Coordinates of N, CA and C in Angstrom, one line a residue:
M1 N -16.8 -15.9 -4.2 CA -16.6 -14.6 -3.5 C -15.9 -14.9 -2.1
T2 N -15.0 -14.1 -1.8 CA -14.3 -14.3 -0.5 C -15.2 -13.7 0.6
Q3 N -15.2 -14.3 1.7 CA -16.0 -13.8 2.9 C -15.3 -12.6 3.5
P4 N -16.0 -11.6 3.9 CA -15.4 -10.4 4.6 C -14.7 -10.9 5.9
I5 N -13.6 -10.3 6.1 CA -12.8 -10.7 7.3 C -13.4 -9.9 8.5
P6 N -13.8 -10.5 9.6 CA -14.4 -9.7 10.7 C -13.3 -8.7 11.3
A7 N -13.8 -7.6 11.7 CA -12.8 -6.6 12.2 C -12.2 -7.1 13.5
R8 N -10.9 -6.9 13.6 CA -10.2 -7.4 14.8 C -10.4 -6.4 15.9
R9 N -10.5 -7.0 17.1 CA -10.7 -6.1 18.3 C -9.5 -6.1 19.2
F10 N -9.1 -5.0 19.7 CA -7.9 -4.9 20.6 C -8.4 -4.4 22.0
S11 N -7.5 -4.7 23.0 CA -7.8 -4.3 24.3 C -6.5 -4.0 25.1
A12 N -6.6 -3.7 26.3 CA -5.4 -3.4 27.1 C -4.6 -4.7 27.3
D13 N -5.2 -5.8 27.3 CA -4.5 -7.1 27.3 C -3.9 -7.5 26.0
D14 N -4.5 -7.0 24.9 CA -4.0 -7.4 23.6 C -4.1 -6.1 22.7
P15 N -3.1 -5.2 23.0 CA -3.1 -3.9 22.4 C -2.7 -3.9 20.9
V16 N -3.0 -2.8 20.2 CA -2.5 -2.5 18.9 C -1.0 -2.2 19.0
R17 N -0.2 -3.0 18.3 CA 1.2 -2.8 18.3 C 1.6 -1.9 17.1
V18 N 2.2 -0.7 17.5 CA 2.4 0.3 16.5 C 3.9 0.6 16.3
F19 N 4.4 0.7 15.1 CA 5.8 1.0 14.8 C 5.8 2.4 14.1
L20 N 6.7 3.3 14.5 CA 6.8 4.7 14.1 C 8.0 4.9 13.2
L21 N 7.8 5.6 12.1 CA 8.9 5.9 11.2 C 8.8 7.4 10.8
D22 N 9.7 8.2 11.4 CA 9.8 9.7 11.1 C 11.2 10.1 11.4
D23 N 11.8 11.0 10.5 CA 13.1 11.4 10.7 C 13.3 12.5 11.7
H24 N 12.2 13.0 12.3 CA 12.2 14.0 13.3 C 12.0 13.4 14.7
E25 N 12.9 13.5 15.5 CA 12.8 13.0 16.9 C 11.6 13.6 17.6
V26 N 11.4 14.9 17.5 CA 10.3 15.5 18.2 C 8.9 15.0 17.7
V27 N 8.8 14.7 16.4 CA 7.6 14.1 15.9 C 7.4 12.7 16.5
R28 N 8.4 11.9 16.5 CA 8.3 10.5 17.0 C 7.9 10.6 18.5
R29 N 8.6 11.5 19.2 CA 8.3 11.5 20.7 C 6.9 11.9 20.9
G30 N 6.4 12.9 20.1 CA 5.0 13.3 20.3 C 4.0 12.2 19.9
L31 N 4.3 11.5 18.8 CA 3.4 10.4 18.4 C 3.4 9.3 19.5
R32 N 4.6 9.0 20.0 CA 4.8 7.9 21.0 C 3.9 8.3 22.3
D33 N 4.1 9.5 22.7 CA 3.4 10.0 23.9 C 1.9 9.9 23.7
L34 N 1.4 10.3 22.5 CA 0.0 10.4 22.2 C -0.6 8.9 22.2
L35 N 0.1 8.0 21.5 CA -0.4 6.7 21.3 C -0.3 5.8 22.5
D36 N 0.9 6.0 23.2 CA 1.1 5.1 24.4 C 0.1 5.5 25.6
S37 N -0.5 6.7 25.5 CA -1.4 7.1 26.5 C -2.7 6.4 26.4
E38 N -3.0 5.7 25.3 CA -4.2 5.0 25.0 C -4.1 3.6 25.6
P39 N -5.0 3.1 26.4 CA -4.9 1.8 27.0 C -4.8 0.6 26.0
D40 N -5.4 0.8 24.8 CA -5.4 -0.4 23.9 C -4.4 -0.2 22.7
I41 N -3.4 0.7 22.9 CA -2.4 0.9 21.9 C -1.0 1.0 22.6
T42 N 0.0 0.3 22.0 CA 1.4 0.4 22.5 C 2.3 0.6 21.3
V43 N 3.3 1.5 21.5 CA 4.3 1.7 20.5 C 5.4 0.7 20.8
V44 N 5.7 -0.2 19.8 CA 6.7 -1.2 20.0 C 8.1 -0.9 19.5
G45 N 8.2 0.2 18.7 CA 9.5 0.6 18.2 C 9.4 1.8 17.3
E46 N 10.5 2.3 16.9 CA 10.5 3.5 16.1 C 11.8 3.5 15.2
A47 N 11.8 4.3 14.2 CA 13.0 4.4 13.3 C 13.0 5.8 12.7
A48 N 14.2 6.3 12.4 CA 14.4 7.6 11.8 C 14.7 7.6 10.3
S49 N 14.9 6.3 9.8 CA 15.3 6.2 8.4 C 14.6 5.0 7.8
A50 N 14.5 5.0 6.4 CA 14.0 3.8 5.7 C 14.8 2.6 6.0
A51 N 16.1 2.7 6.0 CA 16.9 1.5 6.2 C 16.7 0.9 7.6
H52 N 16.6 1.8 8.6 CA 16.4 1.4 10.0 C 15.0 0.7 10.1
A53 N 14.0 1.3 9.5 CA 12.7 0.7 9.5 C 12.6 -0.7 8.9
L54 N 13.3 -0.9 7.8 CA 13.3 -2.2 7.2 C 14.1 -3.2 8.0
A55 N 15.1 -2.7 8.6 CA 15.9 -3.6 9.5 C 15.2 -4.0 10.7
R56 N 14.5 -3.1 11.4 CA 13.9 -3.3 12.7 C 12.5 -3.8 12.6
G57 N 11.7 -3.2 11.7 CA 10.3 -3.3 11.7 C 9.7 -4.8 11.8
P58 N 10.1 -5.7 10.9 CA 9.6 -7.0 10.9 C 9.7 -7.8 12.2
A59 N 10.9 -7.6 12.9 CA 11.1 -8.3 14.1 C 10.2 -7.9 15.2
L60 N 9.6 -6.7 15.1 CA 8.8 -6.2 16.2 C 7.3 -6.6 16.0
R61 N 7.0 -7.2 14.9 CA 5.6 -7.7 14.6 C 4.5 -6.7 14.9
P62 N 4.7 -5.5 14.3 CA 3.6 -4.5 14.6 C 2.3 -4.8 13.8
H63 N 1.2 -4.3 14.3 CA -0.1 -4.4 13.6 C -0.2 -3.2 12.6
V64 N 0.4 -2.1 13.1 CA 0.2 -0.8 12.3 C 1.6 -0.1 12.2
G65 N 1.9 0.3 11.0 CA 3.1 1.2 10.8 C 2.6 2.6 10.5
V66 N 3.1 3.6 11.3 CA 2.8 5.0 11.0 C 4.0 5.5 10.4
L67 N 4.0 5.8 9.1 CA 5.2 6.0 8.3 C 5.2 7.4 7.7
D68 N 6.2 8.2 7.9 CA 6.4 9.5 7.2 C 6.7 9.2 5.8
V69 N 6.1 10.0 4.9 CA 6.2 9.8 3.5 C 7.6 10.2 3.0
R70 N 8.1 11.4 3.5 CA 9.4 11.9 3.1 C 10.5 11.6 4.1
L71 N 11.6 10.9 3.6 CA 12.7 10.5 4.5 C 14.0 10.9 3.9
P72 N 15.0 11.0 4.7 CA 16.3 11.4 4.2 C 17.0 10.3 3.2
D73 N 16.6 9.1 3.4 CA 17.3 8.0 2.6 C 16.2 7.3 1.8
G74 N 15.1 7.9 1.5 CA 14.1 7.2 0.7 C 12.7 7.8 0.9
D75 N 11.7 6.9 0.9 CA 10.4 7.4 1.2 C 9.6 6.3 1.9
G76 N 8.6 6.8 2.7 CA 7.8 5.9 3.4 C 6.9 5.0 2.6
I77 N 6.6 5.4 1.4 CA 5.8 4.6 0.5 C 6.5 3.3 0.1
S78 N 7.8 3.4 -0.3 CA 8.6 2.3 -0.6 C 8.8 1.3 0.6
V79 N 8.9 2.0 1.8 CA 9.0 1.2 3.0 C 7.7 0.4 3.3
C80 N 6.6 1.1 3.0 CA 5.3 0.4 3.1 C 5.2 -0.8 2.2
R81 N 5.6 -0.6 1.0 CA 5.5 -1.7 0.0 C 6.4 -2.9 0.4
E82 N 7.6 -2.6 0.9 CA 8.5 -3.6 1.3 C 8.1 -4.3 2.6
L83 N 7.7 -3.6 3.6 CA 7.2 -4.2 4.8 C 6.0 -5.0 4.6
R84 N 5.1 -4.6 3.7 CA 3.9 -5.4 3.5 C 4.2 -6.6 2.7
S85 N 5.2 -6.6 1.9 CA 5.6 -7.8 1.2 C 6.1 -8.9 2.2
R86 N 6.7 -8.4 3.3 CA 7.2 -9.3 4.3 C 6.1 -9.6 5.3
M87 N 5.3 -8.7 5.6 CA 4.2 -8.9 6.6 C 2.9 -8.4 6.0
P88 N 2.2 -9.3 5.2 CA 1.0 -8.9 4.5 C -0.1 -8.4 5.3
D89 N -0.1 -8.8 6.7 CA -1.2 -8.3 7.5 C -0.9 -6.9 8.1
L90 N 0.2 -6.4 7.9 CA 0.6 -5.0 8.4 C -0.3 -4.0 7.8
A91 N -0.9 -3.1 8.6 CA -1.6 -1.9 8.1 C -0.7 -0.7 8.2
C92 N -0.6 0.0 7.0 CA 0.3 1.2 7.0 C -0.5 2.4 6.9
L93 N -0.2 3.4 7.8 CA -0.8 4.7 7.8 C 0.2 5.7 7.5
M94 N 0.1 6.3 6.3 CA 1.1 7.2 5.8 C 0.8 8.6 6.4
L95 N 1.9 9.2 6.9 CA 1.8 10.5 7.5 C 2.7 11.5 6.8
T96 N 2.1 12.7 6.4 CA 2.8 13.6 5.6 C 2.4 15.1 5.9
S97 N 3.3 16.0 5.6 CA 3.0 17.4 5.8 C 2.3 18.0 4.6
F98 N 2.3 17.2 3.5 CA 1.9 17.8 2.2 C 0.6 17.0 1.7
D99 N -0.3 17.8 1.2 CA -1.5 17.2 0.6 C -1.2 17.0 -0.9
D100 N -0.6 15.8 -1.2 CA -0.1 15.5 -2.6 C -0.8 14.4 -3.2
D101 N -1.5 14.6 -4.3 CA -2.3 13.6 -4.9 C -1.4 12.5 -5.5
D102 N -0.3 12.8 -6.0 CA 0.6 11.7 -6.5 C 1.1 10.8 -5.4
A103 N 1.4 11.4 -4.3 CA 1.9 10.6 -3.2 C 0.8 9.7 -2.6
L104 N -0.4 10.3 -2.6 CA -1.6 9.5 -2.1 C -1.8 8.3 -3.0
L105 N -1.8 8.6 -4.3 CA -2.0 7.5 -5.3 C -0.9 6.4 -5.2
D106 N 0.4 6.9 -5.0 CA 1.5 6.0 -4.8 C 1.2 5.1 -3.5
A107 N 0.7 5.8 -2.5 CA 0.4 5.1 -1.2 C -0.6 4.0 -1.4
I108 N -1.7 4.3 -2.2 CA -2.7 3.4 -2.4 C -2.2 2.2 -3.2
M109 N -1.3 2.4 -4.2 CA -0.8 1.3 -4.9 C 0.2 0.5 -4.1
A110 N 0.8 1.1 -3.1 CA 1.8 0.4 -2.2 C 1.0 -0.5 -1.2
G111 N -0.3 -0.3 -1.1 CA -1.1 -1.1 -0.2 C -1.3 -0.4 1.1
A112 N -1.1 0.9 1.2 CA -1.4 1.6 2.5 C -2.9 1.6 2.8
S113 N -3.2 1.5 4.1 CA -4.6 1.5 4.5 C -5.1 2.9 4.8
G114 N -4.2 3.9 4.9 CA -4.7 5.3 5.2 C -3.6 6.3 4.9
Y115 N -4.0 7.5 4.9 CA -3.1 8.6 4.5 C -3.6 9.8 5.2
V116 N -2.8 10.4 6.2 CA -3.2 11.5 7.0 C -2.2 12.6 7.0
L117 N -2.6 13.8 7.1 CA -1.7 15.0 7.2 C -1.2 15.2 8.6
K118 N 0.0 15.7 8.7 CA 0.5 15.9 10.1 C -0.3 16.9 10.9
Q119 N -1.1 17.7 10.2 CA -1.9 18.7 10.9 C -3.1 18.1 11.6
I120 N -3.3 16.7 11.4 CA -4.4 16.0 12.0 C -4.5 16.2 13.5
K121 N -5.7 16.3 14.1 CA -5.8 16.3 15.5 C -5.4 15.0 16.2
G122 N -4.9 15.1 17.4 CA -4.4 13.9 18.0 C -5.5 12.8 18.1
S123 N -6.7 13.2 18.5 CA -7.8 12.2 18.7 C -8.1 11.6 17.4
D124 N -8.0 12.3 16.3 CA -8.3 11.8 15.0 C -7.2 10.8 14.5
L125 N -6.0 11.1 14.9 CA -4.9 10.1 14.6 C -5.1 8.8 15.3
V126 N -5.4 8.9 16.6 CA -5.7 7.7 17.4 C -6.8 6.9 16.8
S127 N -7.9 7.6 16.4 CA -9.0 6.9 15.7 C -8.5 6.2 14.4
A128 N -7.6 6.9 13.7 CA -7.1 6.4 12.4 C -6.3 5.1 12.6
V129 N -5.5 5.1 13.7 CA -4.7 3.9 14.0 C -5.6 2.7 14.4
R130 N -6.7 3.0 15.2 CA -7.6 1.9 15.5 C -8.4 1.4 14.3
T131 N -8.7 2.3 13.4 CA -9.5 2.0 12.2 C -8.7 1.0 11.3
V132 N -7.4 1.4 11.0 CA -6.6 0.5 10.1 C -6.2 -0.8 10.8
A133 N -6.0 -0.7 12.2 CA -5.6 -1.9 12.9 C -6.7 -3.0 12.8
S134 N -8.0 -2.5 12.8 CA -9.1 -3.4 12.8 C -9.3 -4.0 11.4
G135 N -8.5 -3.6 10.4 CA -8.6 -4.2 9.1 C -9.4 -3.4 8.1
Q136 N -9.8 -2.2 8.5 CA -10.6 -1.3 7.7 C -9.6 -0.3 6.9
S137 N -10.0 0.2 5.8 CA -9.3 1.2 5.1 C -9.8 2.5 5.3
M138 N -8.9 3.5 5.4 CA -9.4 4.9 5.5 C -9.4 5.6 4.1
L139 N -9.1 4.8 3.1 CA -9.0 5.4 1.7 C -10.4 5.3 1.1
D140 N -11.0 6.4 0.9 CA -12.4 6.4 0.4 C -12.3 6.1 -1.1
P141 N -13.1 5.1 -1.6 CA -13.1 4.7 -3.0 C -13.4 5.9 -3.9
A142 N -14.2 6.9 -3.5 CA -14.5 8.0 -4.4 C -13.2 8.9 -4.5
T143 N -12.4 9.0 -3.5 CA -11.2 9.7 -3.6 C -10.2 9.0 -4.5
T144 N -10.1 7.7 -4.4 CA -9.3 6.9 -5.3 C -9.7 7.1 -6.7
A145 N -11.0 7.1 -7.0 CA -11.5 7.3 -8.4 C -11.2 8.6 -8.9
R146 N -11.3 9.7 -8.0 CA -11.0 11.0 -8.4 C -9.5 11.1 -8.8
L147 N -8.6 10.5 -8.0 CA -7.2 10.6 -8.2 C -6.8 9.8 -9.5
M148 N -7.5 8.7 -9.8 CA -7.2 8.0 -11.0 C -7.6 8.9 -12.2
S149 N -8.7 9.6 -12.1 CA -9.2 10.4 -13.1 C -8.2 11.6 -13.4
S150 N -7.7 12.2 -12.3 CA -6.8 13.3 -12.4 C -5.5 12.9 -13.0
L151 N -5.1 11.7 -12.7 CA -3.8 11.2 -13.2 C -3.9 11.0 -14.7
R152 N -5.1 10.7 -15.2 CA -5.4 10.6 -16.6 C -5.4 11.9 -17.3
G153 N -5.4 13.0 -16.5 CA -5.5 14.3 -17.0 C -6.8 14.7 -17.6
G154 N -7.8 13.9 -17.3 CA -9.2 14.3 -17.8 C -9.3 14.1 -19.3
E155 N -8.3 13.4 -19.9 CA -8.4 13.2 -21.4 C -8.4 11.7 -21.6
P156 N -9.7 11.2 -21.7 CA -9.8 9.7 -22.0 C -9.2 9.4 -23.4
E157 N -8.5 8.3 -23.4 CA -7.9 7.8 -24.7 C -8.2 6.3 -24.8
P158 N -9.5 6.0 -24.9 CA -9.9 4.6 -24.9 C -9.3 3.8 -26.0
E159 N -9.2 4.3 -27.2 CA -8.8 3.5 -28.3 C -7.3 3.1 -28.2
P160 N -6.3 4.0 -27.9 CA -5.0 3.6 -27.8 C -4.8 2.6 -26.6
A161 N -5.5 2.9 -25.5 CA -5.5 2.0 -24.3 C -6.0 0.6 -24.7
G162 N -7.1 0.6 -25.5 CA -7.6 -0.7 -25.9 C -6.7 -1.4 -26.8
E163 N -6.0 -0.7 -27.7 CA -5.1 -1.4 -28.6 C -3.9 -2.0 -27.8
A164 N -3.4 -1.2 -26.9 CA -2.3 -1.6 -26.1 C -2.7 -2.9 -25.3
L165 N -3.8 -2.9 -24.7 CA -4.3 -4.0 -23.9 C -4.5 -5.2 -24.7
A166 N -4.9 -5.0 -26.0 CA -5.1 -6.2 -26.9 C -3.8 -6.9 -27.2
G167 N -2.7 -6.2 -27.1 CA -1.4 -6.7 -27.4 C -0.8 -7.5 -26.2
L168 N -1.5 -7.5 -25.1 CA -1.0 -8.3 -23.9 C -1.4 -9.8 -24.0
S169 N -0.5 -10.6 -23.5 CA -0.8 -12.0 -23.4 C -1.8 -12.2 -22.3
P170 N -2.6 -13.4 -22.3 CA -3.5 -13.6 -21.2 C -2.9 -13.5 -19.8
R171 N -1.6 -14.0 -19.7 CA -0.9 -13.9 -18.4 C -0.7 -12.5 -18.0
E172 N -0.2 -11.7 -19.0 CA 0.1 -10.2 -18.7 C -1.2 -9.5 -18.4
R173 N -2.3 -9.8 -19.0 CA -3.6 -9.2 -18.7 C -4.0 -9.5 -17.3
E174 N -3.8 -10.7 -16.9 CA -4.2 -11.1 -15.5 C -3.3 -10.4 -14.5
I175 N -2.0 -10.3 -14.7 CA -1.1 -9.6 -13.8 C -1.4 -8.1 -13.8
L176 N -1.8 -7.6 -14.9 CA -2.2 -6.1 -14.9 C -3.5 -5.9 -14.0
A177 N -4.4 -6.9 -14.1 CA -5.6 -6.8 -13.3 C -5.3 -6.8 -11.8
L178 N -4.3 -7.7 -11.4 CA -3.9 -7.8 -10.0 C -3.1 -6.5 -9.6
I179 N -2.3 -5.9 -10.5 CA -1.7 -4.6 -10.2 C -2.7 -3.6 -9.9
G180 N -3.8 -3.6 -10.7 CA -4.9 -2.7 -10.5 C -5.6 -2.9 -9.1
E181 N -5.5 -4.1 -8.6 CA -6.1 -4.3 -7.3 C -5.1 -4.0 -6.1
G182 N -3.9 -3.5 -6.5 CA -2.9 -3.0 -5.5 C -2.0 -4.1 -4.9
L183 N -2.0 -5.3 -5.6 CA -1.2 -6.4 -5.0 C 0.3 -6.1 -5.3
T184 N 1.2 -6.6 -4.4 CA 2.6 -6.5 -4.6 C 3.1 -7.6 -5.5
N185 N 4.3 -7.5 -6.0 CA 4.8 -8.6 -6.8 C 4.8 -10.0 -6.1
R186 N 5.1 -9.9 -4.8 CA 5.1 -11.2 -4.1 C 3.7 -11.8 -4.0
Q187 N 2.7 -10.9 -3.7 CA 1.4 -11.4 -3.6 C 0.8 -11.9 -4.9
I188 N 1.2 -11.2 -6.0 CA 0.8 -11.7 -7.4 C 1.4 -13.0 -7.7
G189 N 2.7 -13.2 -7.3 CA 3.4 -14.5 -7.5 C 2.7 -15.6 -6.8
K190 N 2.3 -15.3 -5.5 CA 1.7 -16.3 -4.7 C 0.3 -16.8 -5.3
Q191 N -0.4 -15.8 -5.8 CA -1.7 -16.0 -6.3 C -1.7 -16.8 -7.7
L192 N -0.6 -16.5 -8.5 CA -0.5 -17.1 -9.8 C 0.5 -18.3 -9.8
Y193 N 1.1 -18.7 -8.7 CA 2.0 -19.7 -8.6 C 3.3 -19.4 -9.5
L194 N 3.7 -18.2 -9.4 CA 4.9 -17.7 -10.2 C 6.0 -17.2 -9.2
S195 N 7.2 -17.3 -9.6 CA 8.3 -16.7 -8.7 C 8.2 -15.1 -8.8
E196 N 8.7 -14.5 -7.8 CA 8.7 -13.0 -7.8 C 9.5 -12.5 -9.0
K197 N 10.6 -13.1 -9.3 CA 11.4 -12.7 -10.5 C 10.6 -12.8 -11.8
T198 N 9.8 -13.9 -11.9 CA 9.0 -14.1 -13.1 C 8.0 -13.0 -13.2
V199 N 7.3 -12.6 -12.1 CA 6.3 -11.6 -12.1 C 7.0 -10.3 -12.5
K200 N 8.2 -10.0 -12.0 CA 8.9 -8.7 -12.4 C 9.1 -8.7 -13.9
N201 N 9.5 -9.8 -14.4 CA 9.8 -9.9 -15.9 C 8.5 -9.6 -16.7
H202 N 7.4 -10.2 -16.2 CA 6.1 -10.0 -16.9 C 5.7 -8.5 -16.8
I203 N 5.9 -7.9 -15.7 CA 5.5 -6.5 -15.5 C 6.4 -5.6 -16.4
S204 N 7.7 -5.9 -16.5 CA 8.6 -5.1 -17.3 C 8.1 -5.1 -18.8
R205 N 7.7 -6.3 -19.2 CA 7.2 -6.5 -20.6 C 5.9 -5.8 -20.8
L206 N 5.0 -5.9 -19.8 CA 3.6 -5.3 -20.1 C 3.7 -3.8 -20.0
L207 N 4.6 -3.3 -19.1 CA 4.8 -1.8 -19.1 C 5.3 -1.3 -20.5
A208 N 6.2 -2.0 -21.1 CA 6.8 -1.7 -22.4 C 5.7 -1.7 -23.4
K209 N 4.9 -2.8 -23.4 CA 3.8 -2.9 -24.4 C 2.7 -1.8 -24.2
L210 N 2.5 -1.4 -23.0 CA 1.5 -0.4 -22.7 C 2.0 1.0 -23.0
G211 N 3.4 1.1 -23.2 CA 4.0 2.4 -23.4 C 4.0 3.3 -22.2
V212 N 4.1 2.7 -21.0 CA 4.1 3.5 -19.8 C 5.4 3.1 -19.0
E213 N 5.8 4.0 -18.1 CA 7.0 3.7 -17.3 C 6.7 3.3 -15.9
R214 N 5.6 3.7 -15.4 CA 5.3 3.5 -13.9 C 4.2 2.5 -13.7
R215 N 4.3 1.7 -12.7 CA 3.3 0.7 -12.3 C 2.0 1.4 -12.1
I216 N 2.0 2.6 -11.6 CA 0.7 3.3 -11.3 C 0.0 3.6 -12.6
Q217 N 0.7 4.0 -13.6 CA 0.0 4.3 -14.9 C -0.6 3.0 -15.4
A218 N 0.1 1.9 -15.3 CA -0.5 0.6 -15.7 C -1.8 0.3 -14.9
A219 N -1.8 0.7 -13.6 CA -2.9 0.4 -12.7 C -4.1 1.3 -13.2
V220 N -3.8 2.5 -13.7 CA -4.9 3.3 -14.2 C -5.5 2.7 -15.4
L221 N -4.7 2.2 -16.3 CA -5.2 1.5 -17.5 C -6.0 0.3 -17.1
A222 N -5.6 -0.4 -16.1 CA -6.3 -1.6 -15.6 C -7.7 -1.2 -15.1
S223 N -7.8 0.0 -14.4 CA -9.1 0.4 -13.9 C -10.0 0.9 -15.0
Q224 N -9.4 1.4 -16.1 CA -10.2 1.8 -17.2 C -10.8 0.6 -18.0
A225 N -9.9 -0.4 -18.0 CA -10.2 -1.5 -18.9 C -11.3 -2.4 -18.4
S226 N -11.2 -2.7 -17.1 CA -12.1 -3.7 -16.4 C -12.4 -4.9 -17.3
F227 N -11.3 -5.5 -17.8 CA -11.4 -6.7 -18.6 C -11.6 -7.9 -17.7
P228 N -12.3 -9.0 -18.2 CA -12.6 -10.1 -17.4 C -11.3 -10.9 -17.1
R229 N -11.2 -11.4 -15.8 CA -10.1 -12.2 -15.4 C -10.2 -13.6 -16.1
Q230 N -9.1 -14.2 -16.4 CA -9.1 -15.5 -17.1 C -9.5 -16.6 -16.1
S231 N -10.5 -17.4 -16.5 CA -10.8 -18.5 -15.6 C -9.8 -19.6 -15.7
G232 N -9.4 -20.2 -14.6 CA -8.4 -21.2 -14.6 C -7.0 -20.7 -14.7
A233 N -6.8 -19.4 -14.7 CA -5.5 -18.8 -14.9 C -4.7 -18.9 -13.6
H234 N -5.3 -19.3 -12.5 CA -4.6 -19.4 -11.2 C -4.0 -20.8 -11.1
Q235 N -4.1 -21.6 -12.1 CA -3.6 -23.0 -11.9 C -2.1 -22.9 -12.2
P236 N -1.3 -23.7 -11.5 CA 0.1 -23.8 -11.7 C 0.4 -24.4 -13.1
H237 N 1.5 -23.9 -13.7 CA 1.9 -24.4 -15.0 C 3.1 -25.3 -14.9

């Protein structure tokens, strides 16, 4: 069992470093004013597009990214996934105008620590930034379970899922289990001593075997299956 990581504490001398991504200047300015007014939080940079965020974000070494979900050149969820593959300790807080179950589930699978609506009160957003910065998640497991259930459409299909899972190799089953835990390709590769390209190839094959197109659908199957992880499968080959 891994030991729980103690919550990180921040102060005026060692503030939470926040990076903002939103295509509306007025929103970014409002967020910056709100967060910079807190003694233990500082905004270290901002971006108006996905490309700008990916180019600037890593160099600024933020603790928290507050990322708009909908962007003119992409989406904040993809930015979250890419930034976290480069900075695994980054906590991403997704910000959106829409209460969208699919987007929330995508955010969970991308490794986001929280998901808030833009209608949130300023004090609650500040609390959310502190919560995810300390290493805690704002994603309630019950909400995640409800979303997984709604994605299945309330129609359990245990036999086809079981048959499909039975057709996976031990390595593919282990990768599927790690997808279900929300790990990125890079994190899966590190854990299993595989290159990122090899992991991508395995995932392409297992998606085809499962008869699904999206990684999230595979994660749902993984959550249904709860198959045992292979002992010794983490050894390099």
